[in-house]
mmCIF file of C-alpha atoms and ligand atoms in Angstrom:
data_model
loop_
_atom_site.group_PDB
_atom_site.id
_atom_site.type_symbol
_atom_site.label_atom_id
_atom_site.label_comp_id
_atom_site.label_asym_id
_atom_site.label_seq_id
_atom_site.Cartn_x
_atom_site.Cartn_y
_atom_site.Cartn_z
ATOM 1 C CA MET A 14 -36.148 -59.421 27.536
ATOM 2 C CA ILE A 15 -35.436 -57.031 24.537
ATOM 3 C CA GLU A 16 -36.750 -53.508 24.876
ATOM 4 C CA ASN A 17 -38.638 -52.276 21.826
ATOM 5 C CA ASN A 18 -37.601 -48.621 22.308
ATOM 6 C CA PHE A 19 -34.304 -48.933 20.177
ATOM 7 C CA ARG A 20 -32.972 -45.432 19.742
ATOM 8 C CA TYR A 21 -29.812 -44.007 18.132
ATOM 9 C CA LEU A 22 -28.429 -40.690 16.941
ATOM 10 C CA THR A 23 -27.417 -39.601 13.528
ATOM 11 C CA PHE A 24 -25.793 -36.280 12.669
ATOM 12 C CA PRO A 25 -27.437 -33.528 10.416
ATOM 13 C CA ILE A 26 -24.221 -32.554 8.705
ATOM 14 C CA PHE A 27 -24.181 -36.100 6.926
ATOM 15 C CA ASP A 28 -27.826 -36.014 6.093
ATOM 16 C CA ARG A 29 -27.048 -35.175 2.404
ATOM 17 C CA HIS A 30 -24.776 -38.129 2.062
ATOM 18 C CA LYS A 31 -27.150 -40.669 3.555
ATOM 19 C CA GLY A 32 -26.963 -42.710 0.372
ATOM 20 C CA ASP A 33 -23.221 -42.998 0.804
ATOM 21 C CA LEU A 34 -22.715 -43.326 4.534
ATOM 22 C CA ILE A 35 -23.859 -44.577 7.715
ATOM 23 C CA ALA A 36 -22.706 -42.349 10.818
ATOM 24 C CA VAL A 37 -24.396 -43.397 14.024
ATOM 25 C CA PHE A 38 -24.133 -43.259 17.858
ATOM 26 C CA SER A 39 -25.879 -45.856 20.095
ATOM 27 C CA THR A 40 -27.966 -44.916 23.176
ATOM 28 C CA ARG A 41 -28.672 -47.170 26.254
ATOM 29 C CA HIS A 42 -31.898 -48.405 24.685
ATOM 30 C CA GLY A 43 -33.181 -51.450 22.769
ATOM 31 C CA GLY A 44 -30.522 -54.004 24.103
ATOM 32 C CA VAL A 45 -30.482 -57.100 26.203
ATOM 33 C CA SER A 46 -28.202 -56.415 28.893
ATOM 34 C CA THR A 47 -29.285 -55.768 32.544
ATOM 35 C CA GLY A 48 -28.432 -53.926 35.764
ATOM 36 C CA ILE A 49 -25.802 -51.325 35.401
ATOM 37 C CA PHE A 50 -25.416 -52.394 31.656
ATOM 38 C CA GLU A 51 -29.079 -51.738 30.892
ATOM 39 C CA SER A 52 -29.549 -52.357 27.974
ATOM 40 C CA MET A 53 -27.522 -51.546 24.846
ATOM 41 C CA ASN A 54 -23.974 -52.032 26.233
ATOM 42 C CA LEU A 55 -21.558 -52.213 23.506
ATOM 43 C CA GLY A 56 -18.390 -52.433 25.527
ATOM 44 C CA PHE A 57 -16.779 -55.959 25.845
ATOM 45 C CA SER A 58 -14.484 -54.675 28.719
ATOM 46 C CA THR A 59 -17.042 -53.461 30.949
ATOM 47 C CA GLY A 60 -17.612 -56.568 33.075
ATOM 48 C CA ASP A 61 -20.900 -57.500 31.115
ATOM 49 C CA LYS A 62 -21.575 -60.898 30.009
ATOM 50 C CA LYS A 63 -19.837 -61.189 26.649
ATOM 51 C CA GLU A 64 -22.950 -63.004 25.068
ATOM 52 C CA ASN A 65 -25.075 -60.032 25.885
ATOM 53 C CA VAL A 66 -22.698 -57.497 24.532
ATOM 54 C CA PHE A 67 -22.604 -59.917 21.136
ATOM 55 C CA GLN A 68 -26.271 -59.920 21.108
ATOM 56 C CA ASN A 69 -26.397 -56.018 21.397
ATOM 57 C CA TYR A 70 -23.989 -55.569 18.548
ATOM 58 C CA ARG A 71 -26.326 -58.018 16.374
ATOM 59 C CA ILE A 72 -29.285 -55.696 17.343
ATOM 60 C CA PHE A 73 -27.674 -52.443 16.936
ATOM 61 C CA THR A 74 -26.049 -53.412 13.570
ATOM 62 C CA ASP A 75 -29.451 -54.882 12.209
ATOM 63 C CA ASN A 76 -31.198 -51.760 13.177
ATOM 64 C CA VAL A 77 -28.901 -49.386 11.514
ATOM 65 C CA GLY A 78 -28.382 -51.120 8.421
ATOM 66 C CA ILE A 79 -24.780 -52.675 9.014
ATOM 67 C CA ASP A 80 -23.712 -56.261 8.432
ATOM 68 C CA PHE A 81 -22.471 -57.512 11.884
ATOM 69 C CA LYS A 82 -19.786 -59.466 10.013
ATOM 70 C CA ASN A 83 -18.236 -56.225 8.871
ATOM 71 C CA VAL A 84 -17.555 -54.466 12.201
ATOM 72 C CA VAL A 85 -13.976 -53.434 13.144
ATOM 73 C CA ILE A 86 -13.301 -52.292 16.661
ATOM 74 C CA SER A 87 -10.801 -49.949 17.885
ATOM 75 C CA SER A 88 -8.463 -50.989 20.682
ATOM 76 C CA GLN A 89 -8.672 -47.751 22.817
ATOM 77 C CA TYR A 90 -5.834 -46.571 24.870
ATOM 78 C CA HIS A 91 -6.405 -42.747 25.168
ATOM 79 C CA HIS A 92 -3.693 -42.355 22.576
ATOM 80 C CA ASN A 93 -3.491 -40.740 19.265
ATOM 81 C CA ASN A 94 -2.439 -43.763 17.318
ATOM 82 C CA ILE A 95 -4.546 -44.410 13.969
ATOM 83 C CA LYS A 96 -5.009 -47.336 11.888
ATOM 84 C CA VAL A 97 -5.930 -47.596 8.308
ATOM 85 C CA VAL A 98 -8.367 -50.277 8.171
ATOM 86 C CA THR A 99 -8.512 -52.764 5.038
ATOM 87 C CA GLU A 100 -10.414 -55.826 4.061
ATOM 88 C CA ASP A 101 -7.819 -58.019 6.100
ATOM 89 C CA ASP A 102 -9.406 -56.409 9.325
ATOM 90 C CA ILE A 103 -13.040 -57.150 8.627
ATOM 91 C CA GLY A 104 -14.509 -58.465 11.762
ATOM 92 C CA LYS A 105 -11.564 -57.733 14.181
ATOM 93 C CA GLY A 106 -12.747 -56.835 17.756
ATOM 94 C CA LEU A 107 -16.064 -58.591 17.328
ATOM 95 C CA ILE A 108 -16.060 -62.057 15.493
ATOM 96 C CA ARG A 109 -12.307 -62.215 15.241
ATOM 97 C CA ASP A 110 -9.463 -61.322 17.457
ATOM 98 C CA GLN A 111 -7.653 -57.879 17.274
ATOM 99 C CA ASP A 112 -4.006 -58.121 16.214
ATOM 100 C CA TYR A 113 -3.340 -54.303 17.082
ATOM 101 C CA GLU A 114 -3.400 -52.363 20.216
ATOM 102 C CA ASP A 115 -3.435 -48.632 21.376
ATOM 103 C CA VAL A 116 -5.562 -47.708 18.455
ATOM 104 C CA ASP A 117 -7.903 -44.812 19.206
ATOM 105 C CA GLY A 118 -8.621 -43.836 15.611
ATOM 106 C CA LEU A 119 -9.777 -45.738 12.512
ATOM 107 C CA ILE A 120 -9.899 -44.676 8.955
ATOM 108 C CA THR A 121 -10.851 -46.597 5.637
ATOM 109 C CA ASN A 122 -11.843 -46.108 2.082
ATOM 110 C CA ARG A 123 -13.308 -49.416 1.865
ATOM 111 C CA PRO A 124 -17.224 -49.852 1.576
ATOM 112 C CA ASP A 125 -18.839 -52.236 3.974
ATOM 113 C CA ILE A 126 -16.333 -51.754 6.851
ATOM 114 C CA ALA A 127 -17.906 -50.642 9.958
ATOM 115 C CA LEU A 128 -15.487 -48.604 11.960
ATOM 116 C CA THR A 129 -16.470 -48.696 15.442
ATOM 117 C CA THR A 130 -15.253 -46.921 18.775
ATOM 118 C CA THR A 131 -16.704 -47.182 22.167
ATOM 119 C CA HIS A 132 -17.508 -44.325 24.543
ATOM 120 C CA ALA A 133 -18.656 -43.361 28.045
ATOM 121 C CA ASP A 134 -17.954 -39.406 28.122
ATOM 122 C CA CYS A 135 -14.955 -39.269 25.735
ATOM 123 C CA ALA A 136 -15.996 -37.658 22.496
ATOM 124 C CA PRO A 137 -16.737 -39.738 19.331
ATOM 125 C CA ILE A 138 -15.431 -37.747 16.317
ATOM 126 C CA TYR A 139 -16.584 -38.542 12.943
ATOM 127 C CA PHE A 140 -14.748 -37.559 9.542
ATOM 128 C CA TYR A 141 -16.087 -37.881 6.001
ATOM 129 C CA ASP A 142 -14.424 -36.860 2.863
ATOM 130 C CA PRO A 143 -17.228 -36.838 0.275
ATOM 131 C CA GLU A 144 -14.799 -36.375 -2.578
ATOM 132 C CA ARG A 145 -12.303 -39.227 -2.008
ATOM 133 C CA LYS A 146 -14.938 -41.357 -0.251
ATOM 134 C CA VAL A 147 -13.020 -41.825 2.886
ATOM 135 C CA ILE A 148 -14.204 -42.135 6.633
ATOM 136 C CA GLY A 149 -12.557 -41.735 9.903
ATOM 137 C CA LEU A 150 -13.670 -42.292 13.432
ATOM 138 C CA ALA A 151 -11.788 -41.275 16.585
ATOM 139 C CA HIS A 152 -12.182 -41.698 20.260
ATOM 140 C CA ALA A 153 -10.978 -38.577 22.198
ATOM 141 C CA GLY A 154 -10.854 -38.070 25.922
ATOM 142 C CA TRP A 155 -8.564 -35.391 27.379
ATOM 143 C CA MET A 156 -5.425 -37.365 26.694
ATOM 144 C CA GLY A 157 -6.282 -38.304 23.086
ATOM 145 C CA THR A 158 -7.155 -34.487 22.592
ATOM 146 C CA SER A 159 -4.067 -33.434 24.156
ATOM 147 C CA MET A 160 -2.086 -35.486 21.767
ATOM 148 C CA ASP A 161 -4.227 -33.828 18.900
ATOM 149 C CA ILE A 162 -5.664 -37.265 17.663
ATOM 150 C CA CYS A 163 -7.760 -35.081 15.428
ATOM 151 C CA GLY A 164 -4.823 -33.593 13.560
ATOM 152 C CA GLU A 165 -3.340 -37.146 13.289
ATOM 153 C CA MET A 166 -6.753 -38.262 11.844
ATOM 154 C CA VAL A 167 -6.681 -35.467 9.210
ATOM 155 C CA ARG A 168 -3.080 -35.856 8.506
ATOM 156 C CA THR A 169 -3.453 -39.682 7.966
ATOM 157 C CA MET A 170 -6.484 -39.112 5.715
ATOM 158 C CA HIS A 171 -4.478 -36.702 3.706
ATOM 159 C CA GLN A 172 -1.265 -38.845 3.312
ATOM 160 C CA THR A 173 -2.897 -41.997 2.610
ATOM 161 C CA PHE A 174 -5.966 -41.234 0.653
ATOM 162 C CA GLY A 175 -5.280 -37.551 -0.639
ATOM 163 C CA THR A 176 -8.066 -35.942 1.357
ATOM 164 C CA ASN A 177 -8.322 -32.180 1.161
ATOM 165 C CA PRO A 178 -9.078 -30.798 4.542
ATOM 166 C CA GLN A 179 -11.343 -28.292 2.871
ATOM 167 C CA GLU A 180 -13.485 -30.760 1.709
ATOM 168 C CA LEU A 181 -14.001 -32.881 5.042
ATOM 169 C CA LEU A 182 -17.239 -32.982 7.037
ATOM 170 C CA VAL A 183 -16.857 -33.678 10.823
ATOM 171 C CA ALA A 184 -19.228 -34.506 13.557
ATOM 172 C CA ILE A 185 -18.465 -34.339 17.148
ATOM 173 C CA GLY A 186 -20.894 -36.590 18.982
ATOM 174 C CA PRO A 187 -22.174 -36.635 22.612
ATOM 175 C CA SER A 188 -19.567 -36.260 25.422
ATOM 176 C CA ILE A 189 -19.160 -34.940 28.905
ATOM 177 C CA CYS A 190 -19.749 -31.165 28.508
ATOM 178 C CA LYS A 191 -17.936 -28.201 29.579
ATOM 179 C CA ASP A 192 -19.793 -27.637 32.688
ATOM 180 C CA CYS A 193 -19.349 -31.392 33.938
ATOM 181 C CA TYR A 194 -15.714 -32.113 32.771
ATOM 182 C CA GLU A 195 -14.005 -31.308 35.952
ATOM 183 C CA VAL A 196 -10.269 -31.831 35.991
ATOM 184 C CA ASP A 197 -7.267 -31.079 38.414
ATOM 185 C CA ILE A 198 -4.480 -28.684 37.732
ATOM 186 C CA ASP A 199 -2.113 -31.292 36.429
ATOM 187 C CA VAL A 200 -4.666 -31.871 33.337
ATOM 188 C CA LYS A 201 -4.890 -28.261 32.820
ATOM 189 C CA ALA A 202 -1.079 -27.959 32.783
ATOM 190 C CA VAL A 203 -0.954 -30.495 30.031
ATOM 191 C CA PHE A 204 -2.906 -28.126 27.730
ATOM 192 C CA ASP A 205 -1.002 -25.091 28.815
ATOM 193 C CA GLU A 206 2.037 -26.657 27.607
ATOM 194 C CA LEU A 207 0.435 -27.528 24.199
ATOM 195 C CA HIS A 208 0.551 -23.783 23.159
ATOM 196 C CA VAL A 209 -2.441 -24.545 20.947
ATOM 197 C CA GLY A 210 -4.378 -21.463 22.419
ATOM 198 C CA VAL A 211 -7.118 -23.361 24.266
ATOM 199 C CA ASP A 212 -7.048 -21.221 27.242
ATOM 200 C CA GLU A 213 -10.841 -19.814 26.805
ATOM 201 C CA LEU A 214 -11.835 -23.590 26.594
ATOM 202 C CA VAL A 215 -10.379 -24.540 30.094
ATOM 203 C CA THR A 216 -12.098 -22.539 32.751
ATOM 204 C CA PHE A 217 -11.609 -22.459 36.625
ATOM 205 C CA ARG A 218 -14.414 -22.283 38.965
ATOM 206 C CA GLN A 219 -13.762 -20.909 42.562
ATOM 207 C CA GLU A 220 -16.624 -23.031 44.088
ATOM 208 C CA THR A 221 -15.006 -26.324 43.485
ATOM 209 C CA ASN A 222 -11.422 -25.172 43.074
ATOM 210 C CA LYS A 223 -11.242 -27.398 39.916
ATOM 211 C CA TYR A 224 -10.825 -26.708 36.121
ATOM 212 C CA TYR A 225 -13.334 -27.643 33.576
ATOM 213 C CA LEU A 226 -12.296 -28.745 29.983
ATOM 214 C CA ASP A 227 -14.511 -27.998 26.934
ATOM 215 C CA ILE A 228 -13.272 -31.266 25.135
ATOM 216 C CA THR A 229 -15.730 -30.535 22.314
ATOM 217 C CA GLY A 230 -14.460 -26.993 21.707
ATOM 218 C CA ILE A 231 -10.729 -28.004 22.077
ATOM 219 C CA ASN A 232 -11.258 -30.795 19.472
ATOM 220 C CA ARG A 233 -13.317 -28.310 17.225
ATOM 221 C CA LYS A 234 -10.303 -25.749 17.542
ATOM 222 C CA LEU A 235 -7.781 -28.526 16.760
ATOM 223 C CA ILE A 236 -9.865 -29.549 13.623
ATOM 224 C CA VAL A 237 -10.264 -26.030 12.205
ATOM 225 C CA ASP A 238 -6.270 -25.622 12.652
ATOM 226 C CA GLN A 239 -6.208 -28.590 10.201
ATOM 227 C CA GLY A 240 -7.924 -26.258 7.647
ATOM 228 C CA ILE A 241 -11.440 -27.827 8.037
ATOM 229 C CA LYS A 242 -14.115 -25.079 7.573
ATOM 230 C CA PRO A 243 -15.858 -24.163 10.567
ATOM 231 C CA GLU A 244 -19.285 -24.511 8.917
ATOM 232 C CA ASN A 245 -18.094 -28.199 8.164
ATOM 233 C CA ILE A 246 -18.103 -29.065 11.717
ATOM 234 C CA TYR A 247 -21.175 -30.246 13.569
ATOM 235 C CA LEU A 248 -21.142 -30.298 17.283
ATOM 236 C CA SER A 249 -23.624 -32.397 19.422
ATOM 237 C CA ASP A 250 -25.468 -30.618 22.067
ATOM 238 C CA TYR A 251 -25.815 -33.870 24.212
ATOM 239 C CA CYS A 252 -23.828 -34.109 27.404
ATOM 240 C CA THR A 253 -23.456 -37.750 28.345
ATOM 241 C CA MET A 254 -23.037 -37.044 32.164
ATOM 242 C CA THR A 255 -26.378 -35.105 32.478
ATOM 243 C CA ASN A 256 -28.372 -37.622 30.173
ATOM 244 C CA LEU A 257 -28.115 -40.797 31.953
ATOM 245 C CA ASP A 258 -31.121 -42.305 30.932
ATOM 246 C CA LEU A 259 -29.917 -42.007 27.374
ATOM 247 C CA PHE A 260 -25.913 -42.636 27.594
ATOM 248 C CA PHE A 261 -23.525 -44.439 29.734
ATOM 249 C CA SER A 262 -21.195 -42.086 31.383
ATOM 250 C CA HIS A 263 -18.074 -42.958 33.176
ATOM 251 C CA ARG A 264 -18.392 -40.107 35.571
ATOM 252 C CA GLY A 265 -22.067 -40.022 35.857
ATOM 253 C CA HIS A 266 -22.588 -43.701 36.523
ATOM 254 C CA LYS A 267 -19.250 -43.596 38.831
ATOM 255 C CA GLY A 268 -17.344 -46.059 36.818
ATOM 256 C CA ARG A 269 -20.288 -48.797 37.022
ATOM 257 C CA ARG A 270 -21.610 -48.523 33.495
ATOM 258 C CA GLY A 271 -21.548 -49.917 30.018
ATOM 259 C CA SER A 272 -20.371 -48.300 26.923
ATOM 260 C CA ASN A 273 -21.928 -46.419 23.892
ATOM 261 C CA ALA A 274 -20.615 -47.027 20.476
ATOM 262 C CA ALA A 275 -20.026 -44.924 17.567
ATOM 263 C CA MET A 276 -20.282 -46.510 14.080
ATOM 264 C CA MET A 277 -19.283 -45.310 10.661
ATOM 265 C CA GLN A 278 -19.577 -47.099 7.425
ATOM 266 C CA LEU A 279 -19.392 -46.415 3.577
ATOM 267 C CA ARG A 280 -22.081 -48.022 1.677
HETATM 268 ZN ZN1 ZN B 307 -22.745 -31.685 31.120
#
């Protein structure tokens, strides 16, 4: 049974560019999956029936104006490897096999290629260069963030397509928030060693004896460090872990969950 309440998110920072760009994030609503995957599960490696995920991709792309055949999905490994996606890659990860691995960031300047990353607490980060007409999409959990995947994205866009960071627009989508993202001291230590000045974005709470990461804030800082104007960065208010009716959350659903997807395409 298909739910009729299909819902997805867009980002105000890209509103002016609607004619040139699609940049969306899925919610759990409007798909065909059931049980813990209810209903718009867009993750093939979640344990859900493959045909249901496939059908969900059909429904989702139809509803947001993307051609199903043009989807290219990342091969996420919590790393900072970036792939420049070309026509040769169209369909990979959905209707064709992937011939790449450990790719958490995708970039392209080709219209009609729908870059796709999947998420369940980790941040989706959207990059758009309106001058050179280049897009990028990254998946950033604490590991990718600590490896500065955003810096790699901006550098790759600059080196490959001549993107000027001053012109870049960025949106950081829904992810687990700074009040929910509990980590142990070993993770805190990783960020200490980076010397990127994110101390104020990692807090300690006596009650739980744990550290809390502001993954959105840390990525925002790393993006500003690349020369992007602060006013050109949009931060989503949504926490995935406290909006379980809207999003799949790895922590909120204790690992038994589907995946949300971020998609970005030049028209
Ligand atoms: Zn939260």
